[in-house]
CSV table of C-alpha atoms in Angstrom, one decimal:
chain,number,residue,atom,x,y,z
C,1,MET,CA,0.0,0.0,0.0
C,2,THR,CA,1.3,3.4,-0.9
C,3,ASN,CA,1.5,6.1,1.7
C,4,ILE,CA,-1.5,8.4,1.7
C,5,PRO,CA,-0.3,12.1,1.5
C,6,HIS,CA,-0.9,14.0,4.7
C,7,VAL,CA,-2.0,17.6,4.5
C,8,VAL,CA,-1.6,19.4,7.8
C,9,ILE,CA,-3.4,22.7,8.2
C,10,LEU,CA,-2.4,25.1,11.1
C,11,GLY,CA,-5.4,27.1,12.1
C,12,GLY,CA,-9.2,26.5,11.8
C,13,GLY,CA,-10.3,29.9,10.6
C,14,PHE,CA,-11.5,31.0,7.1
C,15,GLY,CA,-8.4,30.0,5.3
C,16,GLY,CA,-7.9,26.6,7.0
C,17,LEU,CA,-11.5,25.6,6.8
C,18,SER,CA,-12.0,26.5,3.2
C,19,ALA,CA,-8.8,24.6,2.3
C,20,ALA,CA,-9.8,21.5,4.3
C,21,ASN,CA,-13.2,21.4,2.8
C,22,GLU,CA,-12.0,22.0,-0.8
C,23,LEU,CA,-9.5,19.1,-0.4
C,24,ARG,CA,-12.0,16.7,1.1
C,25,ASN,CA,-14.7,17.5,-1.4
C,26,ALA,CA,-12.3,16.7,-4.2
C,27,LEU,CA,-10.5,13.7,-2.7
C,28,PRO,CA,-11.7,10.8,-0.5
C,29,SER,CA,-9.8,9.8,2.7
C,30,SER,CA,-8.2,7.0,0.8
C,31,GLN,CA,-6.4,9.6,-1.3
C,32,VAL,CA,-5.5,12.3,1.2
C,33,LYS,CA,-5.3,12.5,5.0
C,34,ILE,CA,-6.3,16.0,6.3
C,35,THR,CA,-5.5,17.3,9.8
C,36,VAL,CA,-6.5,20.7,11.2
C,37,ILE,CA,-4.7,21.9,14.3
C,38,ASP,CA,-6.0,24.9,16.4
C,39,LYS,CA,-5.6,25.9,20.0
C,40,LYS,CA,-9.3,26.6,20.2
C,41,ASP,CA,-12.1,24.2,19.2
C,42,TRP,CA,-14.5,26.8,17.7
C,43,PHE,CA,-14.9,28.9,14.7
C,44,MET,CA,-16.7,32.3,14.5
C,45,VAL,CA,-17.2,34.7,11.7
C,46,GLY,CA,-15.5,37.8,13.0
C,47,PHE,CA,-18.3,40.2,12.4
C,48,ALA,CA,-20.6,38.4,14.9
C,49,LYS,CA,-18.5,40.1,17.6
C,50,LEU,CA,-20.3,43.4,16.9
C,51,TRP,CA,-23.6,41.6,17.2
C,52,ILE,CA,-22.6,40.4,20.6
C,53,ILE,CA,-21.7,43.9,21.6
C,54,ASN,CA,-25.0,45.3,20.5
C,55,GLY,CA,-26.9,42.5,22.2
C,56,THR,CA,-28.5,40.9,19.1
C,57,ARG,CA,-26.4,37.8,19.5
C,58,THR,CA,-24.7,35.6,22.1
C,59,PHE,CA,-21.3,34.1,21.8
C,60,GLU,CA,-22.8,30.5,22.0
C,61,ASN,CA,-25.0,31.2,19.1
C,62,SER,CA,-22.2,32.6,17.0
C,63,THR,CA,-19.7,29.7,16.9
C,64,GLY,CA,-19.4,26.4,15.2
C,65,SER,CA,-17.5,23.5,16.7
C,66,LEU,CA,-14.3,22.4,15.0
C,67,ASN,CA,-14.9,18.9,16.3
C,68,GLU,CA,-17.6,18.6,13.6
C,69,LEU,CA,-14.8,18.2,11.0
C,70,GLN,CA,-14.5,14.6,12.1
C,71,LYS,CA,-17.8,13.8,10.3
C,72,LYS,CA,-16.1,14.7,7.0
C,73,GLU,CA,-13.1,12.5,7.8
C,74,ILE,CA,-11.0,15.6,8.5
C,75,ASP,CA,-9.0,15.1,11.7
C,76,PHE,CA,-9.1,17.9,14.2
C,77,ILE,CA,-6.6,18.3,17.0
C,78,LYS,CA,-7.1,21.0,19.7
C,79,ASP,CA,-3.6,21.8,20.7
C,80,GLU,CA,-1.0,24.6,20.8
C,81,ILE,CA,1.6,24.6,18.1
C,82,LEU,CA,5.1,25.0,19.6
C,83,SER,CA,7.3,24.6,16.6
C,84,ILE,CA,7.3,24.2,12.8
C,85,ASN,CA,10.2,22.2,11.5
C,86,LEU,CA,10.2,22.9,7.7
C,87,GLU,CA,13.3,20.9,6.9
C,88,ASP,CA,12.1,17.7,8.6
C,89,LYS,CA,8.5,18.3,7.8
C,90,ASN,CA,7.0,18.0,11.2
C,91,ILE,CA,5.0,20.0,13.7
C,92,THR,CA,5.5,19.9,17.4
C,93,THR,CA,2.5,20.7,19.6
C,94,LYS,CA,2.2,20.5,23.4
C,95,THR,CA,1.2,16.8,23.2
C,96,ASN,CA,2.1,15.6,19.7
C,97,GLU,CA,4.6,15.4,16.9
C,98,ILE,CA,2.9,15.4,13.6
C,99,SER,CA,4.6,14.9,10.2
C,100,PHE,CA,3.3,16.3,7.0
C,101,ASP,CA,3.7,16.0,3.2
C,102,PHE,CA,1.9,19.3,2.6
C,103,LEU,CA,1.6,22.1,5.1
C,104,ILE,CA,-0.9,25.0,5.0
C,105,ILE,CA,-0.1,27.7,7.5
C,106,SER,CA,-3.3,29.7,8.3
C,107,MET,CA,-2.7,30.7,11.9
C,108,GLY,CA,-4.1,34.2,11.5
C,109,ALA,CA,-2.8,37.4,13.2
C,110,VAL,CA,-2.3,37.8,16.9
C,111,LEU,CA,-3.7,40.8,18.8
C,112,ALA,CA,-0.8,42.5,20.6
C,113,PRO,CA,-2.3,45.2,23.0
C,114,GLN,CA,0.8,44.9,25.2
C,115,ARG,CA,2.7,46.8,22.5
C,116,ILE,CA,0.9,50.0,23.4
C,117,PRO,CA,1.9,51.2,26.9
C,118,GLY,CA,-1.2,51.6,29.1
C,119,LEU,CA,-3.7,50.2,26.7
C,120,GLU,CA,-4.6,47.1,28.7
C,121,GLN,CA,-5.1,49.0,31.9
C,122,ASN,CA,-7.1,51.9,30.4
C,123,GLY,CA,-9.0,50.6,27.4
C,124,PHE,CA,-10.9,47.7,25.9
C,125,ASN,CA,-9.8,45.5,23.0
C,126,LEU,CA,-12.6,45.7,20.4
C,127,TYR,CA,-11.4,42.5,18.8
C,128,ASP,CA,-11.1,40.3,21.9
C,129,HIS,CA,-14.1,38.0,22.2
C,130,ASN,CA,-13.5,37.8,26.0
C,131,GLN,CA,-14.2,41.5,26.4
C,132,LEU,CA,-17.4,41.8,24.3
C,133,LEU,CA,-19.8,41.5,27.2
C,134,GLU,CA,-18.0,44.0,29.3
C,135,ILE,CA,-17.9,46.4,26.4
C,136,ARG,CA,-21.6,45.9,26.0
C,137,GLU,CA,-22.3,46.6,29.7
C,138,LYS,CA,-20.3,49.8,29.5
C,139,LEU,CA,-22.2,50.9,26.4
C,140,GLU,CA,-25.6,50.1,28.1
C,141,SER,CA,-24.7,52.2,31.1
C,142,ILE,CA,-23.0,55.2,29.7
C,143,GLU,CA,-25.2,58.3,30.0
C,144,SER,CA,-22.8,61.0,28.8
C,145,GLY,CA,-19.2,61.6,27.9
C,146,LYS,CA,-16.8,60.6,25.2
C,147,ILE,CA,-16.3,57.2,23.5
C,148,ALA,CA,-13.1,56.8,21.5
C,149,ILE,CA,-12.5,54.2,18.9
C,150,SER,CA,-8.9,54.0,18.0
C,151,ILE,CA,-7.0,51.9,15.4
C,152,MET,CA,-3.6,51.4,17.0
C,153,GLY,CA,-1.7,49.6,14.2
C,154,MET,CA,-1.8,48.8,10.5
C,155,PRO,CA,-2.6,46.4,9.0
C,156,TYR,CA,-5.5,45.1,11.1
C,157,LYS,CA,-8.1,42.4,10.5
C,158,CYS,CA,-11.4,43.2,8.7
C,159,PRO,CA,-10.7,46.9,7.8
C,160,PRO,CA,-14.3,48.1,7.8
C,161,ALA,CA,-15.1,46.6,11.2
C,162,PRO,CA,-14.1,49.5,13.5
C,163,PHE,CA,-16.2,51.9,11.3
C,164,GLU,CA,-19.1,49.4,11.6
C,165,ALA,CA,-18.6,49.3,15.3
C,166,SER,CA,-18.9,53.1,15.5
C,167,LEU,CA,-22.2,53.0,13.6
C,168,LEU,CA,-23.6,50.2,15.6
C,169,ILE,CA,-22.7,52.0,18.9
C,170,ASP,CA,-24.3,55.1,17.5
C,171,SER,CA,-27.4,53.1,17.0
C,172,MET,CA,-27.3,51.5,20.5
C,173,LEU,CA,-27.0,55.0,22.1
C,174,ARG,CA,-29.8,56.4,19.9
C,175,LYS,CA,-32.2,53.5,21.0
C,176,ARG,CA,-31.4,54.4,24.6
C,177,GLY,CA,-32.0,58.1,24.0
C,178,VAL,CA,-28.6,59.2,25.2
C,179,ARG,CA,-26.8,59.7,21.9
C,180,ASP,CA,-27.0,63.5,22.1
C,181,SER,CA,-25.0,63.5,25.3
C,182,VAL,CA,-22.3,61.1,24.1
C,183,GLN,CA,-19.6,62.1,21.7
C,184,ILE,CA,-18.1,59.4,19.4
C,185,ASP,CA,-14.5,60.1,18.2
C,186,PHE,CA,-12.7,57.8,15.7
C,187,TYR,CA,-8.9,57.9,15.6
C,188,SER,CA,-6.8,56.3,12.8
C,189,PRO,CA,-3.1,56.4,12.0
C,190,ALA,CA,-4.0,56.5,8.3
C,191,PRO,CA,-4.6,59.7,6.3
C,192,ILE,CA,-8.0,58.3,5.1
C,193,THR,CA,-10.6,56.0,6.5
C,194,LEU,CA,-9.8,52.8,4.5
C,195,PRO,CA,-6.5,53.1,2.6
C,196,ALA,CA,-6.9,49.5,1.2
C,197,ALA,CA,-10.1,50.6,-0.5
C,198,GLY,CA,-8.7,53.7,-2.1
C,199,LEU,CA,-9.8,57.4,-2.0
C,200,GLU,CA,-13.3,57.2,-3.4
C,201,VAL,CA,-14.6,54.4,-1.1
C,202,SER,CA,-12.8,56.1,1.9
C,203,LYS,CA,-14.6,59.3,1.1
C,204,GLN,CA,-18.0,57.5,1.1
C,205,ILE,CA,-17.2,55.8,4.4
C,206,LEU,CA,-16.2,59.1,5.9
C,207,GLU,CA,-19.5,60.6,4.7
C,208,LEU,CA,-21.4,57.6,6.3
C,209,VAL,CA,-19.8,58.1,9.7
C,210,ASN,CA,-20.0,61.8,9.5
C,211,SER,CA,-23.7,61.6,8.8
C,212,GLU,CA,-24.2,60.1,12.2
C,213,GLN,CA,-22.1,62.8,13.9
C,214,ILE,CA,-19.1,60.5,14.4
C,215,VAL,CA,-15.9,62.5,14.2
C,216,PHE,CA,-13.1,60.9,12.2
C,217,HIS,CA,-9.5,62.0,13.2
C,218,ASN,CA,-6.9,61.0,10.7
C,219,SER,CA,-3.1,60.5,11.0
C,220,CYS,CA,-3.3,59.9,14.8
C,221,LYS,CA,-0.4,57.6,15.5
C,222,ILE,CA,-0.7,56.3,19.0
C,223,LYS,CA,2.2,56.4,21.5
C,224,SER,CA,0.5,55.4,24.8
C,225,VAL,CA,-2.7,55.4,26.7
C,226,GLU,CA,-3.2,57.0,30.1
C,227,SER,CA,-6.2,57.1,32.3
C,228,LYS,CA,-8.9,58.7,30.1
C,229,LYS,CA,-6.3,60.1,27.8
C,230,LEU,CA,-4.9,59.0,24.4
C,231,ILE,CA,-1.3,60.2,23.7
C,232,PHE,CA,-0.6,60.4,20.0
C,233,GLU,CA,2.7,61.4,18.3
C,234,ASN,CA,1.5,64.9,17.7
C,235,SER,CA,-1.6,65.4,19.9
C,236,GLU,CA,-3.6,64.2,22.8
C,237,ALA,CA,-7.3,63.3,23.3
C,238,ASP,CA,-9.7,62.7,26.2
C,239,PHE,CA,-12.1,59.8,26.5
C,240,ASP,CA,-14.4,58.2,29.0
C,241,LEU,CA,-14.6,54.8,27.2
C,242,LEU,CA,-11.8,53.5,24.9
C,243,LEU,CA,-12.4,50.7,22.4
C,244,ALA,CA,-9.1,49.9,20.6
C,245,VAL,CA,-8.0,47.9,17.7
C,246,PRO,CA,-4.6,46.9,18.9
C,247,PRO,CA,-1.5,46.2,16.7
C,248,HIS,CA,-1.5,42.8,15.0
C,249,ILE,CA,1.5,40.6,14.8
C,250,ALA,CA,2.2,37.0,13.5
C,251,PRO,CA,2.3,34.2,16.0
C,252,LYS,CA,5.7,33.7,17.7
C,253,VAL,CA,6.2,30.3,16.2
C,254,ILE,CA,6.2,31.9,12.7
C,255,TYR,CA,9.3,34.0,13.5
C,256,ASP,CA,11.0,31.1,15.3
C,257,SER,CA,10.6,29.1,12.1
C,258,GLY,CA,12.2,31.8,10.0
C,259,LEU,CA,9.2,32.3,7.8
C,260,ALA,CA,8.7,35.9,8.7
C,261,LYS,CA,10.9,38.7,10.0
C,262,ALA,CA,10.3,40.1,13.5
C,263,SER,CA,6.6,41.0,14.0
C,264,GLY,CA,6.1,41.0,10.2
C,265,PHE,CA,3.9,38.6,8.3
C,266,ILE,CA,4.8,35.8,5.9
C,267,PRO,CA,5.5,37.3,2.4
C,268,ILE,CA,3.7,35.4,-0.3
C,269,ASP,CA,2.7,35.8,-4.0
C,270,ARG,CA,-0.5,34.8,-5.6
C,271,ASP,CA,0.4,31.1,-5.5
C,272,CYS,CA,0.6,31.4,-1.7
C,273,LYS,CA,3.9,29.4,-1.7
C,274,THR,CA,6.7,29.8,0.9
C,275,PRO,CA,10.3,29.2,-0.1
C,276,PHE,CA,9.9,25.6,1.3
C,277,GLU,CA,8.6,22.9,-0.9
C,278,ASN,CA,4.9,22.0,-0.4
C,279,VAL,CA,4.6,24.6,2.4
C,280,PHE,CA,1.9,27.2,1.8
C,281,ALA,CA,0.7,30.2,3.8
C,282,ILE,CA,-2.7,31.9,3.6
C,283,GLY,CA,-4.8,34.5,5.2
C,284,ASP,CA,-4.0,37.0,8.0
C,285,VAL,CA,-0.6,35.5,8.8
C,286,THR,CA,0.6,36.5,5.3
C,287,SER,CA,1.4,39.7,3.5
C,288,LEU,CA,0.6,39.7,-0.3
C,289,THR,CA,1.8,42.9,-1.9
C,290,VAL,CA,-0.4,44.1,-4.8
C,291,VAL,CA,1.3,47.3,-5.7
C,292,GLU,CA,3.8,49.4,-3.8
C,293,ASN,CA,2.6,50.2,-0.3
C,294,MET,CA,-0.6,48.1,-0.8
C,295,ALA,CA,-1.3,44.5,0.3
C,296,VAL,CA,-4.3,42.3,0.2
C,297,PRO,CA,-6.4,43.3,3.2
C,298,LYS,CA,-6.6,41.0,6.2
C,299,ALA,CA,-10.2,39.7,5.8
C,300,GLY,CA,-11.8,36.3,6.0
C,301,ILE,CA,-13.1,36.4,2.4
C,302,PHE,CA,-9.5,36.7,1.1
C,303,ALA,CA,-8.2,33.9,3.4
C,304,GLU,CA,-11.1,31.8,2.1
C,305,GLY,CA,-10.1,32.5,-1.5
C,306,GLU,CA,-6.4,31.7,-0.8
C,307,GLY,CA,-7.4,28.5,1.0
C,308,ILE,CA,-9.3,27.3,-2.1
C,309,THR,CA,-6.4,28.3,-4.4
C,310,VAL,CA,-3.9,26.3,-2.3
C,311,ALA,CA,-6.2,23.3,-2.0
C,312,LYS,CA,-6.7,23.2,-5.8
C,313,ASN,CA,-2.9,23.2,-6.3
C,314,ILE,CA,-2.4,20.5,-3.8
C,315,ILE,CA,-5.1,18.4,-5.4
C,316,SER,CA,-3.3,18.8,-8.8
C,317,LYS,CA,0.0,17.7,-7.3
C,318,ILE,CA,-1.6,14.7,-5.6
C,319,GLN,CA,-3.2,13.7,-8.9
C,320,SER,CA,0.1,14.4,-10.8
C,321,LYS,CA,-1.5,17.1,-12.9
C,322,GLU,CA,0.3,20.1,-14.3
C,323,GLU,CA,-2.4,22.6,-13.7
C,324,SER,CA,-2.0,25.4,-11.2
C,325,VAL,CA,-4.2,28.3,-10.2
C,326,LEU,CA,-3.4,31.7,-8.7
C,327,PHE,CA,-5.5,33.6,-6.1
C,328,ASP,CA,-7.8,35.9,-7.9
C,329,GLY,CA,-7.9,38.7,-5.2
C,330,LYS,CA,-11.6,39.2,-5.4
C,331,GLY,CA,-13.8,39.6,-2.4
C,332,GLY,CA,-16.3,41.8,-0.6
C,333,CYS,CA,-16.7,43.1,2.9
C,334,PHE,CA,-19.9,44.1,4.5
C,335,ILE,CA,-20.3,47.4,6.3
C,336,GLU,CA,-23.4,47.7,8.5
C,337,SER,CA,-25.0,51.1,9.0
C,338,GLY,CA,-26.7,50.7,12.4
C,339,ARG,CA,-30.0,51.5,10.6
C,340,ASP,CA,-30.9,48.0,9.6
C,341,THR,CA,-29.1,48.3,6.3
C,342,ALA,CA,-25.6,47.4,5.0
C,343,SER,CA,-23.4,48.0,2.0
C,344,VAL,CA,-20.7,45.9,0.4
C,345,ILE,CA,-17.2,47.0,-0.3
C,346,GLU,CA,-16.4,45.1,-3.5
C,347,VAL,CA,-12.7,44.5,-4.1
C,348,ASP,CA,-10.7,43.2,-7.0
C,349,MET,CA,-7.0,43.4,-5.9
C,350,PHE,CA,-5.5,42.3,-9.3
C,351,SER,CA,-7.7,43.9,-11.9
C,352,GLN,CA,-5.5,45.1,-14.8
C,353,SER,CA,-3.0,47.5,-13.4
C,354,LYS,CA,-4.2,48.4,-10.0
C,355,PRO,CA,-6.7,47.3,-7.4
C,356,THR,CA,-10.3,48.4,-7.9
C,357,THR,CA,-12.9,48.9,-5.2
C,358,SER,CA,-16.5,50.1,-5.1
C,359,LEU,CA,-19.1,50.6,-2.4
C,360,THR,CA,-22.7,49.5,-3.0
C,361,GLU,CA,-25.8,51.2,-1.8
C,362,LEU,CA,-27.0,50.8,1.8
C,363,THR,CA,-29.9,48.3,1.6
C,364,SER,CA,-31.7,45.9,3.9
C,365,ASP,CA,-31.1,43.2,1.3
C,366,ASN,CA,-27.3,43.6,1.9
C,367,LEU,CA,-27.9,43.1,5.6
C,368,SER,CA,-29.7,39.9,4.9
C,369,LYS,CA,-26.8,38.8,2.7
C,370,LYS,CA,-24.4,39.5,5.5
C,371,ILE,CA,-26.4,37.2,7.9
C,372,GLU,CA,-26.7,34.6,5.1
C,373,PHE,CA,-22.9,34.8,4.5
C,374,GLU,CA,-22.3,33.7,8.1
C,375,LYS,CA,-24.9,30.9,8.1
C,376,GLU,CA,-23.6,29.5,4.8
C,377,ARG,CA,-19.9,29.3,6.0
C,378,LEU,CA,-20.9,27.6,9.3
C,379,SER,CA,-23.1,25.0,7.6
C,380,LYS,CA,-20.8,24.4,4.6
C,381,TRP,CA,-17.6,24.0,6.6
C,382,LEU,CA,-18.6,22.4,9.8
């Protein structure tokens, strides 16, 4: 009997799950063994976090169990990855040594609030699922004062999400009748709202937040956080409640393995290959440069597309075919308005000479599509 090739996937997020399912849908377990390793045993579509904050959703109703993968003959191991040995083709976890023929690294980005002095003591991490209920309690009890939303590092996951958060918080405060006595300030290190989406879409998003009296402050590079005060490189600002998007870094094991330089991400091209044979990297743990100073945004939809690309190329290799595909760079991100509508930022990162983006109208239909998008991923993958 010949050895069945073993595909090991590090990370059970958008990229890892799309790759695992694409592989399994194309090849039975007699032709490929698939193992997904993640230190948590659940998957959640990131934007559900905002629904937990505004009280329309609970954490329990927003996750799918990675243990469900077993039903598809995809092995799942809940464990922490300690080292990646690219020469000997094995992974060391806390309890296991696992060898691979193909490796897909989709470990995502790590939130690093500790990089901003004073942040953990004086503010909340908008992206940390453990803090969502406390953020919600604060928003339900605030009667007056200043809420600051601050992006503290670029790139960060799901670029529209902090803007969506500001709009949903505006809506929460309106429903409670206290919006007039609460100021919402939005601070970004970037010169425009969404650099990855370009000038035109950034202007439309600025108009959207401004229409709800949310004040956008550009080019605010954070230095530190004090009690009720943000210290930027060139200015300061007061707040009563701080919701921060902390800097993102790659997991430590990625630097230890030599795949990325200190606190950077794994550089890839559209084939998602690393310099090591049969080792691929996808999603938020990577940096895929499109044109100078612009990379593919860190968003689930792009990780999903990269996962499918890599899976197709592994399938070709296993079947000894010559064909290979490149990641198409197409995707869309929803942005919810807080008024029961949403629009879609449609992105094509590799169209002709430069990335193209557009923003659709705000409609209730788009909000339904957003809810459907989540449902579909959870049912299709798990």
